[in-house]
Amino acid sequence: MRATDADSGQQRWEFGIGDSSRMAPAVGRETVFVGGDRLWALDPAPTGDPSDGPAVRFEREFEGSVGRGPVLDDGVLYVVADVGDNEVALMALE
């Protein structure tokens, strides 16, 4: 995943989210939430060198990958993730 400055077009940072590379991030609470091989919460502010990547606010690992999304609505983050053998769950995280 890459963050690009909207004005200059320069890359702000880059971050590897694992094998699931078609995830759309959700932005809110001054945080970028993105799925992949786990759920990532990233600080969108640049840390200096783009190769350093963003600061990780938290990460949550599940049995499998995090599905497309996540969705942020009214302060609640909704995530679909593989939680067991052939089991998928919708979780609401506050």
PDB file of C-alpha atoms in Angstrom:
ATOM      1  CA  MET A   1       0.000   0.000   0.000  1.00  0.00           C
ATOM      2  CA  ARG A   2       1.280   3.478  -0.830  1.00  0.00           C
ATOM      3  CA  ALA A   3       0.306   6.952   0.389  1.00  0.00           C
ATOM      4  CA  THR A   4       0.800   9.790  -2.073  1.00  0.00           C
ATOM      5  CA  ASP A   5       0.731  13.530  -1.402  1.00  0.00           C
ATOM      6  CA  ALA A   6      -2.318  14.874  -3.282  1.00  0.00           C
ATOM      7  CA  ASP A   7      -0.662  18.214  -4.077  1.00  0.00           C
ATOM      8  CA  SER A   8       2.840  17.206  -5.136  1.00  0.00           C
ATOM      9  CA  GLY A   9       2.228  13.617  -6.256  1.00  0.00           C
ATOM     10  CA  GLN A  10       5.231  12.475  -4.234  1.00  0.00           C
ATOM     11  CA  GLN A  11       5.092   9.234  -2.311  1.00  0.00           C
ATOM     12  CA  ARG A  12       4.665   9.815   1.425  1.00  0.00           C
ATOM     13  CA  TRP A  13       5.181   6.215   2.542  1.00  0.00           C
ATOM     14  CA  GLU A  14       4.823   2.587   1.539  1.00  0.00           C
ATOM     15  CA  PHE A  15       3.660  -0.341   3.667  1.00  0.00           C
ATOM     16  CA  GLY A  16       3.378  -4.076   2.966  1.00  0.00           C
ATOM     17  CA  ILE A  17       0.002  -5.561   3.934  1.00  0.00           C
ATOM     18  CA  GLY A  18       0.817  -9.158   3.019  1.00  0.00           C
ATOM     19  CA  ASP A  19      -0.514 -11.351   0.240  1.00  0.00           C
ATOM     20  CA  SER A  20      -3.931  -9.704   0.043  1.00  0.00           C
ATOM     21  CA  SER A  21      -3.064  -6.742  -2.153  1.00  0.00           C
ATOM     22  CA  ARG A  22      -6.570  -5.742  -3.320  1.00  0.00           C
ATOM     23  CA  MET A  23      -7.825  -4.240  -0.097  1.00  0.00           C
ATOM     24  CA  ALA A  24      -9.464  -0.823   0.087  1.00  0.00           C
ATOM     25  CA  PRO A  25      -8.522   1.114   3.212  1.00  0.00           C
ATOM     26  CA  ALA A  26     -10.903   2.958   5.516  1.00  0.00           C
ATOM     27  CA  VAL A  27      -9.840   6.311   6.945  1.00  0.00           C
ATOM     28  CA  GLY A  28     -11.142   7.780  10.180  1.00  0.00           C
ATOM     29  CA  ARG A  29     -10.103   8.689  13.709  1.00  0.00           C
ATOM     30  CA  GLU A  30      -6.901  10.065  12.122  1.00  0.00           C
ATOM     31  CA  THR A  31      -6.000   6.471  11.232  1.00  0.00           C
ATOM     32  CA  VAL A  32      -5.813   4.367   8.063  1.00  0.00           C
ATOM     33  CA  PHE A  33      -7.364   0.906   8.596  1.00  0.00           C
ATOM     34  CA  VAL A  34      -6.531  -1.761   6.032  1.00  0.00           C
ATOM     35  CA  GLY A  35      -6.882  -5.523   5.820  1.00  0.00           C
ATOM     36  CA  GLY A  36      -4.485  -8.003   4.321  1.00  0.00           C
ATOM     37  CA  ASP A  37      -2.797 -10.846   6.120  1.00  0.00           C
ATOM     38  CA  ARG A  38      -4.144  -9.121   9.286  1.00  0.00           C
ATOM     39  CA  LEU A  39      -5.921  -5.900  10.254  1.00  0.00           C
ATOM     40  CA  TRP A  40      -3.584  -2.906  10.336  1.00  0.00           C
ATOM     41  CA  ALA A  41      -4.195   0.535  11.876  1.00  0.00           C
ATOM     42  CA  LEU A  42      -1.651   3.000  10.501  1.00  0.00           C
ATOM     43  CA  ASP A  43      -0.781   6.598  11.305  1.00  0.00           C
ATOM     44  CA  PRO A  44      -1.183   8.437   7.985  1.00  0.00           C
ATOM     45  CA  ALA A  45       1.348  11.161   8.889  1.00  0.00           C
ATOM     46  CA  PRO A  46       4.715  10.697   7.168  1.00  0.00           C
ATOM     47  CA  THR A  47       7.532   9.542   9.433  1.00  0.00           C
ATOM     48  CA  GLY A  48      10.383  10.972   7.358  1.00  0.00           C
ATOM     49  CA  ASP A  49      11.856   8.696   4.719  1.00  0.00           C
ATOM     50  CA  PRO A  50       9.061   7.038   2.645  1.00  0.00           C
ATOM     51  CA  SER A  51      10.860   3.707   2.953  1.00  0.00           C
ATOM     52  CA  ASP A  52      10.364   3.819   6.747  1.00  0.00           C
ATOM     53  CA  GLY A  53       6.623   3.409   6.256  1.00  0.00           C
ATOM     54  CA  PRO A  54       3.908   4.688   8.568  1.00  0.00           C
ATOM     55  CA  ALA A  55       3.805   4.152  12.306  1.00  0.00           C
ATOM     56  CA  VAL A  56       1.679   1.120  13.208  1.00  0.00           C
ATOM     57  CA  ARG A  57      -0.943   2.035  15.802  1.00  0.00           C
ATOM     58  CA  PHE A  58      -2.096  -1.556  16.177  1.00  0.00           C
ATOM     59  CA  GLU A  59      -2.371  -4.804  14.296  1.00  0.00           C
ATOM     60  CA  ARG A  60      -4.741  -7.709  14.825  1.00  0.00           C
ATOM     61  CA  GLU A  61      -4.034 -11.151  13.466  1.00  0.00           C
ATOM     62  CA  PHE A  62      -6.776 -13.675  12.704  1.00  0.00           C
ATOM     63  CA  GLU A  63      -6.784 -17.320  11.623  1.00  0.00           C
ATOM     64  CA  GLY A  64      -6.697 -16.186   7.991  1.00  0.00           C
ATOM     65  CA  SER A  65      -6.825 -12.960   6.053  1.00  0.00           C
ATOM     66  CA  VAL A  66      -9.005  -9.915   6.556  1.00  0.00           C
ATOM     67  CA  GLY A  67     -11.604  -9.531   3.833  1.00  0.00           C
ATOM     68  CA  ARG A  68     -12.206  -6.549   1.613  1.00  0.00           C
ATOM     69  CA  GLY A  69     -13.024  -3.432   3.516  1.00  0.00           C
ATOM     70  CA  PRO A  70     -12.844  -2.650   6.413  1.00  0.00           C
ATOM     71  CA  VAL A  71     -15.723  -0.205   6.907  1.00  0.00           C
ATOM     72  CA  LEU A  72     -15.784   2.623   9.440  1.00  0.00           C
ATOM     73  CA  ASP A  73     -19.236   3.921  10.395  1.00  0.00           C
ATOM     74  CA  ASP A  74     -20.162   6.196  13.290  1.00  0.00           C
ATOM     75  CA  GLY A  75     -16.948   5.379  15.148  1.00  0.00           C
ATOM     76  CA  VAL A  76     -17.280   1.595  14.776  1.00  0.00           C
ATOM     77  CA  LEU A  77     -14.875  -0.375  12.568  1.00  0.00           C
ATOM     78  CA  TYR A  78     -16.494  -3.379  10.853  1.00  0.00           C
ATOM     79  CA  VAL A  79     -14.159  -6.132   9.666  1.00  0.00           C
ATOM     80  CA  VAL A  80     -14.776  -9.444   7.907  1.00  0.00           C
ATOM     81  CA  ALA A  81     -12.054 -11.986   8.668  1.00  0.00           C
ATOM     82  CA  ASP A  82     -11.291 -15.687   8.481  1.00  0.00           C
ATOM     83  CA  VAL A  83     -11.509 -16.797  12.117  1.00  0.00           C
ATOM     84  CA  GLY A  84     -11.359 -20.568  11.815  1.00  0.00           C
ATOM     85  CA  ASP A  85     -11.499 -23.550   9.521  1.00  0.00           C
ATOM     86  CA  ASN A  86     -14.079 -22.512   6.884  1.00  0.00           C
ATOM     87  CA  GLU A  87     -15.451 -19.886   9.301  1.00  0.00           C
ATOM     88  CA  VAL A  88     -15.769 -16.197   8.487  1.00  0.00           C
ATOM     89  CA  ALA A  89     -16.982 -13.583  10.976  1.00  0.00           C
ATOM     90  CA  LEU A  90     -18.130  -9.991  10.839  1.00  0.00           C
ATOM     91  CA  MET A  91     -16.667  -8.134  13.797  1.00  0.00           C
ATOM     92  CA  ALA A  92     -17.465  -4.681  15.147  1.00  0.00           C
ATOM     93  CA  LEU A  93     -14.486  -3.004  16.825  1.00  0.00           C
ATOM     94  CA  GLU A  94     -14.859   0.205  18.789  1.00  0.00           C
TER      95      GLU A  94
END
